[in-house]
Coordinates of C-alpha atoms (C1' of nucleotides) in Angstrom, one line a residue:
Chain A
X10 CA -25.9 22.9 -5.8
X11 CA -24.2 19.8 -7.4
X12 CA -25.1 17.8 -4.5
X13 CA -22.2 15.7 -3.6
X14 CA -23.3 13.0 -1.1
X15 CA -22.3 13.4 2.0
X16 CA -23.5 9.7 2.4
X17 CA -21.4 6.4 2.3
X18 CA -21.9 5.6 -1.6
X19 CA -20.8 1.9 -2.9
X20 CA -20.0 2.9 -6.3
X21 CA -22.1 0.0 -7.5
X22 CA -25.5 1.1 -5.2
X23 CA -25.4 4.4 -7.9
X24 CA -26.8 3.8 -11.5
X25 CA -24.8 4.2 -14.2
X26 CA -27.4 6.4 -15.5
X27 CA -30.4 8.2 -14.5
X28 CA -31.7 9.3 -17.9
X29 CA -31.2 13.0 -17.0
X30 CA -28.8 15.3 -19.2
X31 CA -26.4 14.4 -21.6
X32 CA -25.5 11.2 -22.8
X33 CA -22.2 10.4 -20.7
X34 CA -19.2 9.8 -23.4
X35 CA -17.9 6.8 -21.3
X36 CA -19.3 3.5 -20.1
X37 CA -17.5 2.1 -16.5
X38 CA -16.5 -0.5 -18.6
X39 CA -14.0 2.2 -21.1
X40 CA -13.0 3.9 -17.6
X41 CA -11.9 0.4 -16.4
X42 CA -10.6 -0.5 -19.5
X43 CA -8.3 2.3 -19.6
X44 CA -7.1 2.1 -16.0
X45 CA -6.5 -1.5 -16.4
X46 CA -4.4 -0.9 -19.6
X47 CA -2.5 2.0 -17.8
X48 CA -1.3 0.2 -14.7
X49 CA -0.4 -3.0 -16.5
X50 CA 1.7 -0.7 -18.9
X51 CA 2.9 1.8 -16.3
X52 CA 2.3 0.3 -13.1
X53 CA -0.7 1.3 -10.7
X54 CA 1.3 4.4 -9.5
X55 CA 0.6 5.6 -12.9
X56 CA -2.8 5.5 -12.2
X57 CA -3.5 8.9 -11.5
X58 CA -6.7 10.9 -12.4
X59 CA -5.0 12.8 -14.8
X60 CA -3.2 10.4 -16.5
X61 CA -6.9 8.5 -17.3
X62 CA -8.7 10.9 -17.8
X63 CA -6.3 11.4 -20.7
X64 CA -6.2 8.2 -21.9
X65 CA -9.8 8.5 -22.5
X66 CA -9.2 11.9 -24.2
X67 CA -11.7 13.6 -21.4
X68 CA -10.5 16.6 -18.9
X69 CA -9.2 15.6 -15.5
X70 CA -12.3 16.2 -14.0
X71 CA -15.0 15.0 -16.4
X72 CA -13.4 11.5 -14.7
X73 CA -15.3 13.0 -11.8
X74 CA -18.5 12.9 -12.9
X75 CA -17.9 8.7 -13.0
X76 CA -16.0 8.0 -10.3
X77 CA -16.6 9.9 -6.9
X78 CA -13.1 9.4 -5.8
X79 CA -10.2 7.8 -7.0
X80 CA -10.9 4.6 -4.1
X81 CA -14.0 4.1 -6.2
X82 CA -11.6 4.0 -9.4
X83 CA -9.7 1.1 -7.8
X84 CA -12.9 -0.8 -7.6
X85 CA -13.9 -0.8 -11.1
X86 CA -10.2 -2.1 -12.0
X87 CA -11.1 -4.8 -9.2
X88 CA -14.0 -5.8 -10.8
X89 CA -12.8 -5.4 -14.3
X90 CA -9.8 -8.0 -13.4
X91 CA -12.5 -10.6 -11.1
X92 CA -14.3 -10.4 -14.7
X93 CA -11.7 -12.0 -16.4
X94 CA -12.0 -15.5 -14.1
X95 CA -13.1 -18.3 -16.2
X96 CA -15.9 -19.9 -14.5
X97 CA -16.8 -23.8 -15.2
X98 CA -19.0 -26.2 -14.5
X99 CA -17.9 -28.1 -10.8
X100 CA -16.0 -31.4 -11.6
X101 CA -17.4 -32.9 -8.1
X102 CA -14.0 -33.0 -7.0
X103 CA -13.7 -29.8 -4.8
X104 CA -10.2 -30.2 -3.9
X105 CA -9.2 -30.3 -7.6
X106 CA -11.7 -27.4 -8.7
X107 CA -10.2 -25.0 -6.0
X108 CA -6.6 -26.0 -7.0
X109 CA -7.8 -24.9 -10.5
X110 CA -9.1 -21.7 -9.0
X111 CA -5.8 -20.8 -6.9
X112 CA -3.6 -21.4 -10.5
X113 CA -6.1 -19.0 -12.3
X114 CA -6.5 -16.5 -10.2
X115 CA -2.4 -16.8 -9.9
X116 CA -2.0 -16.3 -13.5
X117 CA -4.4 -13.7 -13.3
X118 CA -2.3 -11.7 -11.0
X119 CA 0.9 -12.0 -13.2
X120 CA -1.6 -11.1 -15.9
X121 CA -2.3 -7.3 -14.0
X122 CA 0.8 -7.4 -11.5
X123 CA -1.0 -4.4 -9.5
X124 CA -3.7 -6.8 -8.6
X125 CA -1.9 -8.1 -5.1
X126 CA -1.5 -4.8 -3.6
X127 CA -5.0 -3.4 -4.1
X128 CA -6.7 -7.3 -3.0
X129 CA -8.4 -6.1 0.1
X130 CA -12.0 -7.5 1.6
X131 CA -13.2 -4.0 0.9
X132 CA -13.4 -5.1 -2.8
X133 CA -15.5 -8.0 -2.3
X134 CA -18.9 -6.6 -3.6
X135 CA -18.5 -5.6 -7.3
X136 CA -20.1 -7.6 -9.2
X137 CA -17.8 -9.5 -10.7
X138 CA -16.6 -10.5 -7.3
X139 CA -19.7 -11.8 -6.2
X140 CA -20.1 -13.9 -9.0
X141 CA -16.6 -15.3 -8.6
X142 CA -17.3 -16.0 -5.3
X143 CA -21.1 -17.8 -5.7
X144 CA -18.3 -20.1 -8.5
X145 CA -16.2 -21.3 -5.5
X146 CA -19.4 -21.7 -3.3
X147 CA -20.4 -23.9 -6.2
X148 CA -17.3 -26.1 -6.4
X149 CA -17.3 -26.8 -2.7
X150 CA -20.7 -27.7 -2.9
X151 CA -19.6 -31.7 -2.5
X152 CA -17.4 -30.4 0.5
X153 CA -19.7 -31.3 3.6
X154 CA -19.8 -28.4 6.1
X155 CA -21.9 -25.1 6.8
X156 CA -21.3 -22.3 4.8
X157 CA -19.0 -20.2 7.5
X158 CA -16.2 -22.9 7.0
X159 CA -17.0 -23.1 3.1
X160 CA -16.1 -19.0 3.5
X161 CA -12.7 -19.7 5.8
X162 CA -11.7 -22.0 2.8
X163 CA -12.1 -19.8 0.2
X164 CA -10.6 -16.5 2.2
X165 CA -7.8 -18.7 3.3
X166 CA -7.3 -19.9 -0.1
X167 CA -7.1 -16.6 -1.8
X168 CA -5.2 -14.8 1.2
X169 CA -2.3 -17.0 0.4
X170 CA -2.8 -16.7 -3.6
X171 CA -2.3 -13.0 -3.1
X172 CA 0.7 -13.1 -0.2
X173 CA 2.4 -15.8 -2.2
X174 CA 2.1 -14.0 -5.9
X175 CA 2.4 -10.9 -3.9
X176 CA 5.8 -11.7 -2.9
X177 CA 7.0 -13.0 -6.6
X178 CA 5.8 -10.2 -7.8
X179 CA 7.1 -7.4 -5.5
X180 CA 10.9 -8.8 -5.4
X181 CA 10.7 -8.7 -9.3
X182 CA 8.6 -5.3 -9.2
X183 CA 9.9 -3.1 -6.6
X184 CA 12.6 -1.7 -8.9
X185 CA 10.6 -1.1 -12.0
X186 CA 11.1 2.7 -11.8
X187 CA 14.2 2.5 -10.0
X188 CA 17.7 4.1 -11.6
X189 CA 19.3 0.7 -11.1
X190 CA 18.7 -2.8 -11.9
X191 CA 17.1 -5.8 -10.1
X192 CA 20.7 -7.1 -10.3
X193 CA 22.1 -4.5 -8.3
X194 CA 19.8 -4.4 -5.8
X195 CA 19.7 -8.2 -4.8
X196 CA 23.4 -8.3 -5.0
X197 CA 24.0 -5.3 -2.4
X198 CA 21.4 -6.6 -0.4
X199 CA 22.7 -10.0 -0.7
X200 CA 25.9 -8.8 0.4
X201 CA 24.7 -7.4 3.0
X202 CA 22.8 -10.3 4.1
X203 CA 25.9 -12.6 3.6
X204 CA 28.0 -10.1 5.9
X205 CA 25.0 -10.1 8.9
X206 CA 25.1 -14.1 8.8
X207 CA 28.3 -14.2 8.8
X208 CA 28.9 -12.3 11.7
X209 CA 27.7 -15.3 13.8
X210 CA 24.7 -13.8 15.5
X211 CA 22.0 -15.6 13.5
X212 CA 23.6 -19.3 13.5
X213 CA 20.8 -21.5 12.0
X214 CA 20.0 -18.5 9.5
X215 CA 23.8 -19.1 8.4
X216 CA 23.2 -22.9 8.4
X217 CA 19.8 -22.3 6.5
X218 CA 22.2 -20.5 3.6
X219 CA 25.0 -23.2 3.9
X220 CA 22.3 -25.8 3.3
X221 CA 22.5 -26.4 -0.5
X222 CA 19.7 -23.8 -1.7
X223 CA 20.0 -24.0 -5.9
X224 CA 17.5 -21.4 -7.5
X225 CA 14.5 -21.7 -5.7
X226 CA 11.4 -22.9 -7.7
X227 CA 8.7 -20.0 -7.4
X228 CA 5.9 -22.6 -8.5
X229 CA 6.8 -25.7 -6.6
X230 CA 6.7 -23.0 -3.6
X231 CA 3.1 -21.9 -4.5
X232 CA 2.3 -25.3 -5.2
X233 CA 3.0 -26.7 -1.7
X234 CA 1.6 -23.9 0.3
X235 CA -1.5 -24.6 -1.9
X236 CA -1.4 -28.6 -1.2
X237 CA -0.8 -27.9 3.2
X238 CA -3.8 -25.5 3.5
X239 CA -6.1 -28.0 1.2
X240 CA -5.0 -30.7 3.6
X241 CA -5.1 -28.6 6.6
X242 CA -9.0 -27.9 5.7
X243 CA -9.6 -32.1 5.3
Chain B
X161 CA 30.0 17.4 -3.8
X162 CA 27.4 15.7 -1.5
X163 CA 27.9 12.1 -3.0
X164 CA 24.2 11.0 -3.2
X165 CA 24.3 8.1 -4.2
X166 CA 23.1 6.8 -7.3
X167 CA 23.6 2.9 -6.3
X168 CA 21.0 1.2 -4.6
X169 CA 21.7 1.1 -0.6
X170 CA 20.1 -1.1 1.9
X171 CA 20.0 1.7 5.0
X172 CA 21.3 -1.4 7.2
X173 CA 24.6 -0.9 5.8
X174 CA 25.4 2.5 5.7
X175 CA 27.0 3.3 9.2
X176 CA 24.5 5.3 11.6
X177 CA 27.6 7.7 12.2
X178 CA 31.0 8.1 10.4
X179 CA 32.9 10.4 13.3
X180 CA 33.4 13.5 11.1
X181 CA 31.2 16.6 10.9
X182 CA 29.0 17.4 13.5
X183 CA 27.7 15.0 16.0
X184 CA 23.8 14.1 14.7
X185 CA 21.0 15.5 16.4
X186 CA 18.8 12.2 16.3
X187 CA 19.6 8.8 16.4
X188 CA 18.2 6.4 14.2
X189 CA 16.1 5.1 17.2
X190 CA 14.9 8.3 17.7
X191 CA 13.4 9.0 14.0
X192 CA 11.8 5.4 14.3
X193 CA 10.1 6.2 17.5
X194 CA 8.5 9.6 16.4
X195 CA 7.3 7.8 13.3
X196 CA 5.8 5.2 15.0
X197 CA 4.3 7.6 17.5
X198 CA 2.7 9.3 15.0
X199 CA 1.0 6.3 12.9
X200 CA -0.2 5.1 16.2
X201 CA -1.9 8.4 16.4
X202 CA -3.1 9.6 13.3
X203 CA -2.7 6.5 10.9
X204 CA 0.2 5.2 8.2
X205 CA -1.0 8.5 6.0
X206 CA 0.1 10.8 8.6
X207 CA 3.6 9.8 8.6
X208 CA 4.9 12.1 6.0
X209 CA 8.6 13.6 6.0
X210 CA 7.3 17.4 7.0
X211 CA 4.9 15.8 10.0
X212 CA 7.9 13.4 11.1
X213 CA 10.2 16.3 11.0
X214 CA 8.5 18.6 13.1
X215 CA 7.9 15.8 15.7
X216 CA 11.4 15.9 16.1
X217 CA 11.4 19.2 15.8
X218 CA 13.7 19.9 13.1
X219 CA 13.4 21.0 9.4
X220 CA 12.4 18.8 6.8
X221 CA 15.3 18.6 4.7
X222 CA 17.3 17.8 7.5
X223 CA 15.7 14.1 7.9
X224 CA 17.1 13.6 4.6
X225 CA 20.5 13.0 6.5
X226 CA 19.1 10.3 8.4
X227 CA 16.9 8.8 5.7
X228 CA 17.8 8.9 1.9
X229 CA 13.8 7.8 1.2
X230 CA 11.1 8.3 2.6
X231 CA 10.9 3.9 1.8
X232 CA 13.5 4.0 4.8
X233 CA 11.5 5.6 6.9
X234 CA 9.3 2.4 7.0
X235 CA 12.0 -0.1 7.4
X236 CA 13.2 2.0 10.5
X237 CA 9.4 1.8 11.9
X238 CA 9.3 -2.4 10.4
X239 CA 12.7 -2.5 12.2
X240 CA 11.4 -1.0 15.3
X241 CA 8.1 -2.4 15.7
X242 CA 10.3 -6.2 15.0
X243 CA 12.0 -5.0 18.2
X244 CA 9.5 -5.3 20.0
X245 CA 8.6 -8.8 19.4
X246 CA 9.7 -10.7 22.8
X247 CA 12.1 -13.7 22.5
X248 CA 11.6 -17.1 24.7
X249 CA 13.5 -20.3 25.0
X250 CA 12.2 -22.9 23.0
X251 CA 9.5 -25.2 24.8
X252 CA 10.3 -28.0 22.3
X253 CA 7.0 -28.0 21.2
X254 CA 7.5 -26.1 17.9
X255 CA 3.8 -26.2 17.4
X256 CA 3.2 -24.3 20.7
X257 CA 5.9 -21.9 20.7
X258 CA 4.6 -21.1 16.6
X259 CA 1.4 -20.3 17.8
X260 CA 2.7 -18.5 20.3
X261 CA 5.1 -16.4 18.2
X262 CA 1.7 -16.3 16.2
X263 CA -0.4 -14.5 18.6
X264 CA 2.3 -12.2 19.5
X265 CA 2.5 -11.0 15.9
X266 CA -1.6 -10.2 16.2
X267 CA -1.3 -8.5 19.7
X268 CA 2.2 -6.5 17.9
X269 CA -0.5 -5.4 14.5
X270 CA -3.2 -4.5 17.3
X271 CA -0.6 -2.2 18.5
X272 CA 0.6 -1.0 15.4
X273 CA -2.3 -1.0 13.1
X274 CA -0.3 0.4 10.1
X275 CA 2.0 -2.9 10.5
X276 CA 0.5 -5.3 8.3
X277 CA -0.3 -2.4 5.4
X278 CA 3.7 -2.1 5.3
X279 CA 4.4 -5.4 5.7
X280 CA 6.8 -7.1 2.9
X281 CA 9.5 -9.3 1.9
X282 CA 11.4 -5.9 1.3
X283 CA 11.7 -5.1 4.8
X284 CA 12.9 -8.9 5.8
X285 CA 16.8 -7.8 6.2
X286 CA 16.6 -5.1 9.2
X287 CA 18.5 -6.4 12.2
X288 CA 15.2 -6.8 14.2
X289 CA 14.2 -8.7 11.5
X290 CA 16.7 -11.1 11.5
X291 CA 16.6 -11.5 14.7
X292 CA 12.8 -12.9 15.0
X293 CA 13.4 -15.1 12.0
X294 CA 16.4 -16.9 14.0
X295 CA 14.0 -16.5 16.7
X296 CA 11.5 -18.8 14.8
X297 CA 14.1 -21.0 13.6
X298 CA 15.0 -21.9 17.1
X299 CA 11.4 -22.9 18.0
X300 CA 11.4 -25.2 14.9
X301 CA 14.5 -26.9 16.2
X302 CA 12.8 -30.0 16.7
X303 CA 10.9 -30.0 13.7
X304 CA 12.5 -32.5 11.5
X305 CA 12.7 -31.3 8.3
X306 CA 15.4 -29.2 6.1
X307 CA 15.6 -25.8 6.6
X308 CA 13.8 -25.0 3.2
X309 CA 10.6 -26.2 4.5
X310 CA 10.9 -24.4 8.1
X311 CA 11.3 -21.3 5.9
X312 CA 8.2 -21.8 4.0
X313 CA 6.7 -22.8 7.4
X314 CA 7.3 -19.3 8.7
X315 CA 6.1 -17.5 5.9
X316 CA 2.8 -19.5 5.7
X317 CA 2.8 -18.4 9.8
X318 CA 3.6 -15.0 9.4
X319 CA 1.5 -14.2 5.9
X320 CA -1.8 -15.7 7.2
X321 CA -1.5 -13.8 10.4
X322 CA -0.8 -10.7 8.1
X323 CA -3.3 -11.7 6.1
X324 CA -6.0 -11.7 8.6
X325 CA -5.2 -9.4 11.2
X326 CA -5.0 -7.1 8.5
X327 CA -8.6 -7.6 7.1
X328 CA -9.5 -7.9 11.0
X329 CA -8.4 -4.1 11.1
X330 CA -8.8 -2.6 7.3
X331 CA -12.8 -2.9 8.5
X332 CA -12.5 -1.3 11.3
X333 CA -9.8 0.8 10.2
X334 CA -11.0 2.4 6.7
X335 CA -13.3 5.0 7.7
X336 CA -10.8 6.6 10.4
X337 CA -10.5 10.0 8.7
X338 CA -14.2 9.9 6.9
X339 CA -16.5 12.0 7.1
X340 CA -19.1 9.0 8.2
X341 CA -19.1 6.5 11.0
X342 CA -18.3 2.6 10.9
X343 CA -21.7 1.6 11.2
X344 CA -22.8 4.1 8.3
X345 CA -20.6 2.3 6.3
X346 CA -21.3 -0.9 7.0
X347 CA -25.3 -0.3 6.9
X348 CA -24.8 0.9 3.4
X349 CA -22.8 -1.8 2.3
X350 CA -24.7 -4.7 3.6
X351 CA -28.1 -3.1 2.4
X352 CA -26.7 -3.3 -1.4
X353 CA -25.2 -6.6 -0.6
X354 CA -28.9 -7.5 0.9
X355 CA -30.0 -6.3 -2.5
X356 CA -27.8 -8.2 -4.8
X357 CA -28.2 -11.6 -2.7
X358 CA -31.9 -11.3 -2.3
X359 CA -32.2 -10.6 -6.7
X360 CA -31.8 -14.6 -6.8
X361 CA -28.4 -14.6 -9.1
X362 CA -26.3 -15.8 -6.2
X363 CA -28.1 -18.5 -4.6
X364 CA -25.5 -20.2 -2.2
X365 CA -23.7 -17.1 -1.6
X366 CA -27.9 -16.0 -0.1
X367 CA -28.0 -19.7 1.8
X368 CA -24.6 -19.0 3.5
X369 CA -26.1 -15.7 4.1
X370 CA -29.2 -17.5 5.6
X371 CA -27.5 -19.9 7.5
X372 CA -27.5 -18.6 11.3
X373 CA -24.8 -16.1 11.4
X374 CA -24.5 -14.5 14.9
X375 CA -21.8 -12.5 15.5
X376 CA -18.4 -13.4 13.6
X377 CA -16.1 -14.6 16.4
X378 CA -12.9 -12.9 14.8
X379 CA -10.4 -14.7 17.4
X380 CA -12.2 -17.9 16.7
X381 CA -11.5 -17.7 13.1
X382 CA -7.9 -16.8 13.7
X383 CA -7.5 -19.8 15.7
X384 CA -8.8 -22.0 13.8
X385 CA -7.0 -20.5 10.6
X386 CA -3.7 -21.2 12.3
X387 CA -4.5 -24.2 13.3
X388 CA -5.4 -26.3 9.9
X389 CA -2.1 -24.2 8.3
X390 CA 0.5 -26.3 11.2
X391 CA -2.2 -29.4 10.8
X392 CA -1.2 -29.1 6.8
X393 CA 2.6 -29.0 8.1
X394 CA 2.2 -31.9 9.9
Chain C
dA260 C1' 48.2 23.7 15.8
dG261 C1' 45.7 24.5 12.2
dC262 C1' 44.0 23.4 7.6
dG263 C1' 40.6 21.1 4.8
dC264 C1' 36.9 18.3 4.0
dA265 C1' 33.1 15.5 5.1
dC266 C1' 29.3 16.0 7.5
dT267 C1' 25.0 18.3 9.6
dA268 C1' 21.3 21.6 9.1
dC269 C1' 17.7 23.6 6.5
dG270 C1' 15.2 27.2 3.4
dT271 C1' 13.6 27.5 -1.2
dA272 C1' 11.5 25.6 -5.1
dC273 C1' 9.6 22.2 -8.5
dG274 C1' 6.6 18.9 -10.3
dC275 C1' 3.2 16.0 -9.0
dT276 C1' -1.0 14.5 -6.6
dG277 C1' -6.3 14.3 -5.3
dT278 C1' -10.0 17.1 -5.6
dA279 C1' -13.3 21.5 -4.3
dC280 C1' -15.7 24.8 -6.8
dG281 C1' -17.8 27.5 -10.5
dT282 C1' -19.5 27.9 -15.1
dA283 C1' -21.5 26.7 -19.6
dA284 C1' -23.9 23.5 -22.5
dC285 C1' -27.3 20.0 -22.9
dT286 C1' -31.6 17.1 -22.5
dA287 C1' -35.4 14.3 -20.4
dG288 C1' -39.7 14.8 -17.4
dG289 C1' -43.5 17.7 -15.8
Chain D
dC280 C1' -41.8 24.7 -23.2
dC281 C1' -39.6 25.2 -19.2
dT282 C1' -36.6 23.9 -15.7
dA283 C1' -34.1 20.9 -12.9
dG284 C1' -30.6 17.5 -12.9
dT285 C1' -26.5 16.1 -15.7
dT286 C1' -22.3 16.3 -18.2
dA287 C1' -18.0 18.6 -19.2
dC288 C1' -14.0 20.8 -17.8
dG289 C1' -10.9 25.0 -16.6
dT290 C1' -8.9 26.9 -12.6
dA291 C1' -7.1 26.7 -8.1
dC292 C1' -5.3 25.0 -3.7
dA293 C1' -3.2 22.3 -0.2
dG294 C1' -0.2 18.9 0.5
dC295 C1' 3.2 15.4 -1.0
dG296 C1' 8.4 13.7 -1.9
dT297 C1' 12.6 15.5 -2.7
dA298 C1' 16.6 18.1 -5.7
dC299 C1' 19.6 21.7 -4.9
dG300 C1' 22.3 25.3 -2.8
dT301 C1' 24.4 27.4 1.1
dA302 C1' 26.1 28.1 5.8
dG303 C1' 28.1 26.3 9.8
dT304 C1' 30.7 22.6 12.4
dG305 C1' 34.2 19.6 14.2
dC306 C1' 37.2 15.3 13.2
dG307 C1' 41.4 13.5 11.1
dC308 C1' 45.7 14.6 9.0
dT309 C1' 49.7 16.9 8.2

DNA sequence: AGCGCACTACGTACGCTGTACGTAACTAGG
DNA sequence: CCTAGTTACGTACAGCGTACGTAGTGCGCT
C-alpha cells in the first residue's frame, strides 16, 4: 500500500522531504526548471510527463513520485515564473510602482509565452505568488482604502496584463505548430473578414476598417488600457 | 483524391453545402447544438469528437465532413453560444446599454460555463460574432470618439467580464469531476494559506486577511469592476 | 439518359496522452 | 538490526485526435 491520498493535497502543504528512503535525485526547483525550459522551447503542449521526465534523464513515472499529477506540475512552473518578479523597495507613488509591476509582469509573460494561458486564481498560493502579491500590497500601501479594494486593484490589474499579453501572444502563437505560416493564416482570414464587411451587414464594422487604421501599436494598446483602469480606481 | 486541404481555412468560408453528393445528415447547427448540449452537461472535457459523434448518432469519422478540427468544433459552439446574445435598440446611453450588453455576457458564461475557458481573439470572425460586435458598436454610437478607441472599449468590456466570470466559475467549477467536494477543497487550501499568513512573512497580505471579511459579494465586485473600467473611459 | 466525379459515411489503425499498479532497491527511525 | 516508508521505474490501459482507405450516393454535364 503506496497510499495515494485520497485527500485534497496543495502540492505545497506536502514536504519536499520526509527524511525516509532514498535521497530523491531531483529538487522541485530542477523539475521546474526543466518544465519551464521545455515549454519556452517547445511550447506548453510539449509539456508532457514523458517528455520531462526525460529531460531530467528519470523514467516517466519516477516524475510521479514529485508531482501527484500533472495540474500539480503546472504549479511549480507557476511559481518558478512568479519567482522571477523583481521586487523593490515602494517609491510612495503607488500609481507609478503598479505601472512598473504591469510592464514586468508583461515582459515576464513574453519571457515564458505559456504563462497567459495557465494564469488562473487557482495558482495564487505558491509561494512565490504570495510573496509577489504581499510586493503589490506593499506599493499600495500609500493608496488609502481597506484591503478588499487594495485586492480588486491588484486582480483587475493583472486580469487585464494577462487578457491583453494574452491576446499578443495567441495571434502570434496559435500557428507555431501549424503546416502554414502566420502570413497565410491572417491573410485568408483577412479575406474573409474583408468579404463579411463588405457584404453590408455590419456597416460601422466596415466604417471602423475604412477609418485609417496603420499597424496597430501593441504597446500604446497595453499602455492605455493600463492608464483607464489606474484612473478608473482614483 | 479527397482534397484535404493543406491551406489554412477559416470554417466561415467554406460553404455548409456544395449541391453534389449526398445531401448531409446534420447541419452545422445541429453539430453546434449537441456540442453545446454536452459541455453544459458534462463540462468543456467531455466534448470530444467520439462523444459528439455519438450524440448525433453517427460515426466518428463521419464529423470529420462537417469539421476539419476538432479547433472548429469550438468556433461552431463560440458561434452558437454568440447567437444567443439578444440585440436591442440603442438607448443612447452607451454607458447603460454597455453594461447591459455586460451583464448579458455574465448571465450567457452562467449558462455556458465552458464559455469563458474557450474564449479568444481566434474565435472573433464567426458570423454571430460579428454580429454582437456591430451590436456594441451601435450602443457606442454616441460616444464621441474614433472608432479605434470604441474597439479597445469593447475589449476592455468583454475581457474583464471574461476575466471575472471566469474566476467566479473556475472555483466553483474545478472540482466537478474530483473525487472530493468543493468545500474539501477549499478547507484544505485555506488551512495552508492560514499557515503561510499566520508564519509572519506576509504581514499585509495577514491584515487584509484580518480585516472583517464576511462573505465575498461576487456580483458586487463585478459591478463595481465594470464600473471604474467605463469611469476610466470617460 | 446516363456517365463520372465530388461528396457523404464510417471502420480500422496509429501515435500520443495521463496515470494505475506492481516490483525491486534503499535508508532512516524504533 | 529490523522494518516501514520511500524512491525508482517498467508495463499496461483507456481514451484522445485524426490519417487513410473503401463503399455508396446523387448532382451536373454531356
Amino acid at each position: 500500500m503506496a497510499g495515494r491520498a485520497a485527500v485534497p493535497e496543495v502540492i505545497w502543504s506536502r514536504p519536499e522531504r520526509t527524511g525516509r528512503g532514498p535521497r530523491p535525485a531531483y529538487t522541485r526547483a530542477d523539475i521546474a526548471a526543466a518544465a519551464v525550459r521545455i515549454a519556452d522551447a517547445e511550447g506548453l503542449d510539449a509539456v508532457t510527463m514523458r517528455r520531462v521526465a526525460a529531460e531530467l534523464g528519470c523514467g516517466t513515472m519516477s516524475l510521479y513520485n514529485y508531482v501527484p499529477r500533472k495540474e500539480d506540475l503546472y504549479e511549480l512552473m507557476m511559481d518558478a515564473a512568479s519567482g522571477e518578479h523583481e521586487l523593490w523597495e515602494p517609491s510612495g507613488d503607488w500609481r507609478a510602482d503598479l505601472i512598473r509591476v504591469a510592464h514586468q509582469t508583461r515582459a515576464l509573460m513574453h519571457r515564458h509565452t505559456w504563462l497567459p494561458r495557465l494564469m488562473s486564481p487557482v495558482y495564487g498560493f505558491s509561494p512565490n505568488a504570495l510573496r509577489y502579491l504581499e510586493h503589490c500590497l506593499a506599493c499600495l500601501d500609500p493608496f488609502e482604502a481597506p484591503y478588499g479594494t487594495k485586492m480588486e486593484l491588484i486582480a483587475m490589474v493583472n486580469g487585464v496584463v494577462t487578457t491583453y499579453v494574452g491576446n499578443e501572444i495567441a495571434t502570434v502563437e496559435r500557428t507555431r505548430s501549424l503546416p502554414w505560416s502566420q502570413e497565410q493564416e491572417n491573410a485568408v482570414r483577412i479575406a474573409y473578414l474583408g468579404r463579411q464587411v463588405a457584404s453590408g451587414a455590419y456597416p460601422r464594422l466596415a466604417a471602423s476598417f475604412a477609418e485609417d487604421a496603420g499597424p496597430i501599436d501593441l504597446e500604446g494598446v497595453f499602455e492605455r488600457a493600463l492608464a483607464r483602469v489606474l484612473d478608473g480606481f482614483a
